Amino acid sequence: MWSRTTKNIKNVVSYFRTVNFSSQVVCHQKVCIVGSGPAGFYTAQHLLKNCPTLEIDMFEKLPVPFGLVRYGVAPDHPDVKNVINTFTAIAKSGRLQFVGNVTVGKDVTLNDLRNAYDVVVLAYGAAQDRWLGISGENLCNVVSARKFVGWYNGLPEESHLKFDLDAETAVIIGQGNVALDIARILLTPIDMLKKTDIAQHALEALSQSKIKNVKIVGRRGPLQVAFTIKELREMIKLPGNSYRIHLENPEFIDACLPKTSRPRKRLTELMLQSSSIKRSEEDSSKQWELIFHRTPIKIVGDSNANKVNGLVVGINHLTGDDWENPQVEDTGLRETIPCGMILKSIGYKSLPLSDELPFDHAKGIIRQTEGRVEGMQGVFCSGWVASGPVGVIASTMQSGHDVGKRIIEDLKNGIVGTGTRKPGRDAILSQLEARNVEPVTFVEWEALDNEERERGKYQKKPREKIVDVREMIDIAKKGQS
Amino acid sequence: MHLILAVWSGEYEWQDPKSEDEVVNITFIDKEGKQRPVRGKVGDNVLYLAHRYGIELEGACEASLACSTCHVYVQEEYYDKLSEPKEEEEDMLDMAPGLKPNSRLGCQIILSHDLESMVLKLPTITRNFYVDGHVPQPH
């Protein structure tokens, strides 16, 4: 399997070398990319293909690369993580330097980067939560989906978290793929989970979990769900589980189908078919439900323990002719859903990594046009930090390639990268040394990668993720095996 | 046969045809609109064949039907000659921007003599993601 990966990397590297010479630009400028997830790597890929003489440095806050591919994609979706091979080939192409364990905004500033590089690309994603803004949101066991996903994926920042999984019912607010990922991880038989790269602390906690019922609650209706068909199918086929899809008006939904686009039509048809199938109760000790038209009003708790014990929702109905963007009207009716845990899966947000960065705080994104940050020549942005936290790897790939194109345009047209030669990485590395920061190289990451795989062998997992930053750095720097 | 190809992950496509009988010629139209004729052979996986010849067809998930980055438009006359897409392919195609009736995933197309002279067009980079009020995509 490892030799197959090596062959893959060889193939990707040779493909990578087959560049289209006629469209190339000769440029020796220095570029830095902040963030080593899909946005950062796909932007780098485009730049290196079209401008092979550029020097590119990629800064990453953690000692490990790959962003949400490592920390967002669910442990039981290993195929989605294959893109790591593409990114590894880019990192080893010889023209990109990965510099891990460096927090831009703390260890170095945006200004430091602008002084050192001709081009700065911000591709640091969205690592903050959106809030409901309702009372009771601070009660114990009310958690953001982002934190929960970070927890089971071994994100160092969230790995120490403790959740109370003793409750029988958990409510997930939101109906996107993240909501379904969480439901699936809560309900998948442990025997299946233990073969994945799920973080060990999460596996242990989940093996003690008493959660038997997961209610996935959405404000709008079945036609507005944000999850996709592959994920819904997985839920329907989940071993050991029965389900209920609460369709209040299937005839209306059915009537809307001819007006919908293909993806929406197929997804909705699956929901309609599945809601009428009676799933056998024999092998299902657990259940998930899809509940629509419920707006969270407040979270109520057990006054002694300060812990959640219910979600009060308003029942709404949708009006207006535009079924894609309906008006949500409160009927005035209220319901309380008893539960012992609430996960808020309502989206992510970015934060500006410097005060000077023009930022749209309402949307949580950098102010930009076509990837060029407003009013900051030479500064670009790519991926979720630019477009908002929505989209799969394929869409971020488009974003990365598109911004790459704009950067090359600006280099060609002399809009950026003219003037005095920039010092590049050396300037930043000396600053880091002065501040006692230990940057981690890609080769050092590979030593850490090997260690995780080795540890995984004992547990029969693809890898055992190391969740402590200090330990990561120590292993990385100890030397290659 | 497909299982073997999956394990080789592109090794097969790097082998030249052993005889003219094996050859299947197809043409890619790349993202810049340029015609790129390619000399493949029976059994070649279109994604890996594209990689061999430097055609910019991404294959993020490496042919495991977990992404839509190898999305191509199949020349109409040839669309029906391809084998029916699996449900998993249809599910992934649903996520591809610019989906058309003749869309397929490149990693699911295996060359045969039936497909001689087929033209496959790569979707051009769209600007959807930079327009305000961008098209919401699932994640």
GROMACS .gro file of N, CA, C and O in nm, chain A residues 64-126:
model
  252
   64VAL      N    1   0.148   2.046   1.151
   64VAL     CA    2   0.109   1.951   1.046
   64VAL      C    3   0.031   2.022   0.936
   64VAL      O    4  -0.045   2.116   0.962
   65PRO      N    5   0.047   1.977   0.812
   65PRO     CA    6  -0.023   2.041   0.701
   65PRO      C    7  -0.162   1.982   0.676
   65PRO      O    8  -0.205   1.892   0.747
   66PHE      N    9  -0.229   2.038   0.574
   66PHE     CA   10  -0.350   1.985   0.511
   66PHE      C   11  -0.482   2.036   0.567
   66PHE      O   12  -0.588   2.004   0.511
   67GLY      N   13  -0.479   2.115   0.671
   67GLY     CA   14  -0.601   2.182   0.714
   67GLY      C   15  -0.719   2.089   0.735
   67GLY      O   16  -0.708   1.987   0.802
   68LEU      N   17  -0.833   2.126   0.677
   68LEU     CA   18  -0.956   2.050   0.700
   68LEU      C   19  -0.952   1.910   0.639
   68LEU      O   20  -1.032   1.825   0.676
   69VAL      N   21  -0.861   1.884   0.548
   69VAL     CA   22  -0.852   1.748   0.495
   69VAL      C   23  -0.814   1.654   0.609
   69VAL      O   24  -0.865   1.543   0.620
   70ARG      N   25  -0.729   1.703   0.699
   70ARG     CA   26  -0.689   1.623   0.815
   70ARG      C   27  -0.787   1.639   0.930
   70ARG      O   28  -0.814   1.543   1.001
   71TYR      N   29  -0.838   1.762   0.948
   71TYR     CA   30  -0.917   1.789   1.068
   71TYR      C   31  -1.066   1.809   1.047
   71TYR      O   32  -1.140   1.825   1.144
   72GLY      N   33  -1.112   1.809   0.923
   72GLY     CA   34  -1.255   1.831   0.899
   72GLY      C   35  -1.324   1.709   0.839
   72GLY      O   36  -1.433   1.671   0.880
   73VAL      N   37  -1.257   1.648   0.741
   73VAL     CA   38  -1.315   1.531   0.676
   73VAL      C   39  -1.333   1.420   0.780
   73VAL      O   40  -1.246   1.395   0.862
   74ALA      N   41  -1.449   1.355   0.776
   74ALA     CA   42  -1.480   1.255   0.878
   74ALA      C   43  -1.385   1.136   0.869
   74ALA      O   44  -1.339   1.100   0.761
   75PRO      N   45  -1.356   1.071   0.983
   75PRO     CA   46  -1.263   0.959   0.985
   75PRO      C   47  -1.307   0.841   0.899
   75PRO      O   48  -1.225   0.765   0.849
   76ASP      N   49  -1.440   0.829   0.878
   76ASP     CA   50  -1.488   0.716   0.796
   76ASP      C   51  -1.501   0.755   0.650
   76ASP      O   52  -1.568   0.686   0.572
   77HIS      N   53  -1.436   0.864   0.608
   77HIS     CA   54  -1.432   0.906   0.467
   77HIS      C   55  -1.288   0.911   0.417
   77HIS      O   56  -1.243   1.015   0.368
   78PRO      N   57  -1.216   0.802   0.427
   78PRO     CA   58  -1.073   0.807   0.391
   78PRO      C   59  -1.048   0.841   0.245
   78PRO      O   60  -0.948   0.903   0.212
   79ASP      N   61  -1.141   0.805   0.154
   79ASP     CA   62  -1.118   0.833   0.012
   79ASP      C   63  -1.109   0.982  -0.016
   79ASP      O   64  -1.033   1.025  -0.103
   80VAL      N   65  -1.188   1.059   0.057
   80VAL     CA   66  -1.185   1.204   0.037
   80VAL      C   67  -1.045   1.257   0.071
   80VAL      O   68  -1.000   1.357   0.015
   81LYS      N   69  -0.976   1.187   0.162
   81LYS     CA   70  -0.843   1.232   0.204
   81LYS      C   71  -0.732   1.195   0.106
   81LYS      O   72  -0.618   1.236   0.126
   82ASN      N   73  -0.766   1.120   0.001
   82ASN     CA   74  -0.663   1.085  -0.099
   82ASN      C   75  -0.596   1.207  -0.158
   82ASN      O   76  -0.483   1.200  -0.206
   83VAL      N   77  -0.665   1.320  -0.155
   83VAL     CA   78  -0.609   1.442  -0.211
   83VAL      C   79  -0.477   1.480  -0.142
   83VAL      O   80  -0.397   1.556  -0.198
   84ILE      N   81  -0.453   1.425  -0.024
   84ILE     CA   82  -0.326   1.448   0.045
   84ILE      C   83  -0.208   1.404  -0.042
   84ILE      O   84  -0.100   1.466  -0.038
   85ASN      N   85  -0.228   1.303  -0.124
   85ASN     CA   86  -0.118   1.260  -0.213
   85ASN      C   87  -0.083   1.369  -0.314
   85ASN      O   88   0.034   1.393  -0.344
   86THR      N   89  -0.187   1.434  -0.368
   86THR     CA   90  -0.165   1.545  -0.461
   86THR      C   91  -0.089   1.657  -0.390
   86THR      O   92   0.006   1.713  -0.443
   87PHE      N   93  -0.132   1.689  -0.269
   87PHE     CA   94  -0.068   1.798  -0.196
   87PHE      C   95   0.075   1.763  -0.157
   87PHE      O   96   0.164   1.848  -0.161
   88THR      N   97   0.098   1.638  -0.122
   88THR     CA   98   0.234   1.595  -0.088
   88THR      C   99   0.326   1.611  -0.208
   88THR      O  100   0.439   1.657  -0.194
   89ALA      N  101   0.277   1.575  -0.326
   89ALA     CA  102   0.359   1.591  -0.446
   89ALA      C  103   0.394   1.737  -0.468
   89ALA      O  104   0.507   1.771  -0.506
   90ILE      N  105   0.301   1.826  -0.442
   90ILE     CA  106   0.328   1.969  -0.458
   90ILE      C  107   0.433   2.013  -0.356
   90ILE      O  108   0.528   2.084  -0.388
   91ALA      N  109   0.418   1.965  -0.232
   91ALA     CA  110   0.511   2.005  -0.126
   91ALA      C  111   0.652   1.953  -0.153
   91ALA      O  112   0.750   2.014  -0.111
   92LYS      N  113   0.661   1.839  -0.225
   92LYS     CA  114   0.793   1.781  -0.251
   92LYS      C  115   0.845   1.816  -0.389
   92LYS      O  116   0.945   1.762  -0.434
   93SER      N  117   0.779   1.907  -0.457
   93SER     CA  118   0.820   1.938  -0.594
   93SER      C  119   0.951   2.016  -0.598
   93SER      O  120   1.011   2.034  -0.702
   94GLY      N  121   0.993   2.063  -0.482
   94GLY     CA  122   1.121   2.133  -0.475
   94GLY      C  123   1.106   2.283  -0.487
   94GLY      O  124   1.201   2.358  -0.469
   95ARG      N  125   0.984   2.329  -0.518
   95ARG     CA  126   0.970   2.473  -0.536
   95ARG      C  127   0.877   2.536  -0.434
   95ARG      O  128   0.844   2.653  -0.442
   96LEU      N  129   0.834   2.454  -0.339
   96LEU     CA  130   0.749   2.505  -0.234
   96LEU      C  131   0.811   2.462  -0.103
   96LEU      O  132   0.853   2.349  -0.087
   97GLN      N  133   0.815   2.554  -0.006
   97GLN     CA  134   0.866   2.521   0.126
   97GLN      C  135   0.755   2.533   0.227
   97GLN      O  136   0.697   2.640   0.242
   98PHE      N  137   0.728   2.421   0.294
   98PHE     CA  138   0.628   2.422   0.400
   98PHE      C  139   0.694   2.471   0.529
   98PHE      O  140   0.802   2.423   0.565
   99VAL      N  141   0.632   2.567   0.595
   99VAL     CA  142   0.687   2.618   0.721
   99VAL      C  143   0.578   2.607   0.826
   99VAL      O  144   0.490   2.694   0.837
  100GLY      N  145   0.580   2.498   0.903
  100GLY     CA  146   0.475   2.471   1.000
  100GLY      C  147   0.506   2.527   1.136
  100GLY      O  148   0.618   2.567   1.167
  101ASN      N  149   0.404   2.530   1.220
  101ASN     CA  150   0.415   2.579   1.359
  101ASN      C  151   0.441   2.729   1.365
  101ASN      O  152   0.506   2.779   1.458
  102VAL      N  153   0.391   2.800   1.268
  102VAL     CA  154   0.408   2.946   1.267
  102VAL      C  155   0.270   3.011   1.257
  102VAL      O  156   0.198   2.989   1.160
  103THR      N  157   0.234   3.087   1.359
  103THR     CA  158   0.103   3.154   1.358
  103THR      C  159   0.118   3.295   1.304
  103THR      O  160   0.181   3.381   1.367
  104VAL      N  161   0.059   3.317   1.188
  104VAL     CA  162   0.060   3.451   1.131
  104VAL      C  163  -0.041   3.533   1.209
  104VAL      O  164  -0.154   3.493   1.227
  105GLY      N  165   0.003   3.648   1.256
  105GLY     CA  166  -0.082   3.727   1.344
  105GLY      C  167  -0.029   3.723   1.485
  105GLY      O  168  -0.067   3.802   1.570
  106LYS      N  169   0.062   3.629   1.509
  106LYS     CA  170   0.122   3.620   1.643
  106LYS      C  171   0.274   3.610   1.632
  106LYS      O  172   0.347   3.694   1.682
  107ASP      N  173   0.324   3.506   1.564
  107ASP     CA  174   0.469   3.489   1.549
  107ASP      C  175   0.526   3.583   1.444
  107ASP      O  176   0.642   3.626   1.453
  108VAL      N  177   0.448   3.608   1.342
  108VAL     CA  178   0.483   3.709   1.241
  108VAL      C  179   0.355   3.784   1.207
  108VAL      O  180   0.247   3.728   1.219
  109THR      N  181   0.370   3.907   1.164
  109THR     CA  182   0.249   3.982   1.129
  109THR      C  183   0.230   3.984   0.978
  109THR      O  184   0.322   3.951   0.902
  110LEU      N  185   0.111   4.025   0.938
  110LEU     CA  186   0.082   4.039   0.796
  110LEU      C  187   0.181   4.138   0.735
  110LEU      O  188   0.232   4.119   0.624
  111ASN      N  189   0.211   4.241   0.809
  111ASN     CA  190   0.306   4.342   0.763
  111ASN      C  191   0.445   4.284   0.740
  111ASN      O  192   0.511   4.316   0.641
  112ASP      N  193   0.489   4.198   0.833
  112ASP     CA  194   0.618   4.131   0.817
  112ASP      C  195   0.620   4.055   0.685
  112ASP      O  196   0.717   4.058   0.610
  113LEU      N  197   0.509   3.987   0.657
  113LEU     CA  198   0.501   3.908   0.534
  113LEU      C  199   0.503   3.998   0.411
  113LEU      O  200   0.569   3.970   0.311
  114ARG      N  201   0.432   4.108   0.417
  114ARG     CA  202   0.428   4.199   0.301
  114ARG      C  203   0.564   4.261   0.275
  114ARG      O  204   0.599   4.292   0.162
  115ASN      N  205   0.642   4.277   0.381
  115ASN     CA  206   0.777   4.330   0.363
  115ASN      C  207   0.872   4.227   0.305
  115ASN      O  208   0.968   4.259   0.236
  116ALA      N  209   0.845   4.101   0.336
  116ALA     CA  210   0.937   3.996   0.294
  116ALA      C  211   0.903   3.936   0.158
  116ALA      O  212   0.990   3.880   0.090
  117TYR      N  213   0.777   3.943   0.117
  117TYR     CA  214   0.733   3.875  -0.005
  117TYR      C  215   0.668   3.972  -0.102
  117TYR      O  216   0.608   4.071  -0.062
  118ASP      N  217   0.675   3.938  -0.232
  118ASP     CA  218   0.607   4.018  -0.334
  118ASP      C  219   0.457   3.995  -0.330
  118ASP      O  220   0.377   4.085  -0.354
  119VAL      N  221   0.421   3.871  -0.302
  119VAL     CA  222   0.279   3.834  -0.303
  119VAL      C  223   0.247   3.758  -0.174
  119VAL      O  224   0.322   3.669  -0.134
  120VAL      N  225   0.136   3.793  -0.110
  120VAL     CA  226   0.089   3.720   0.008
  120VAL      C  227  -0.049   3.666  -0.025
  120VAL      O  228  -0.135   3.742  -0.071
  121VAL      N  229  -0.068   3.537  -0.005
  121VAL     CA  230  -0.200   3.478  -0.030
  121VAL      C  231  -0.256   3.430   0.103
  121VAL      O  232  -0.195   3.346   0.170
  122LEU      N  233  -0.371   3.482   0.142
  122LEU     CA  234  -0.434   3.440   0.267
  122LEU      C  235  -0.530   3.326   0.236
  122LEU      O  236  -0.625   3.343   0.160
  123ALA      N  237  -0.501   3.211   0.293
  123ALA     CA  238  -0.585   3.093   0.265
  123ALA      C  239  -0.605   3.018   0.395
  123ALA      O  240  -0.590   2.895   0.401
  124TYR      N  241  -0.639   3.092   0.499
  124TYR     CA  242  -0.642   3.031   0.633
  124TYR      C  243  -0.780   2.986   0.681
  124TYR      O  244  -0.799   2.955   0.798
  125GLY      N  245  -0.876   2.988   0.591
  125GLY     CA  246  -1.004   2.923   0.622
  125GLY      C  247  -1.087   2.991   0.729
  125GLY      O  248  -1.080   3.111   0.750
  126ALA      N  249  -1.169   2.911   0.793
  126ALA     CA  250  -1.266   2.965   0.887
  126ALA      C  251  -1.262   2.881   1.013
  126ALA      O  252  -1.317   2.771   1.017
   0.00000   0.00000   0.00000
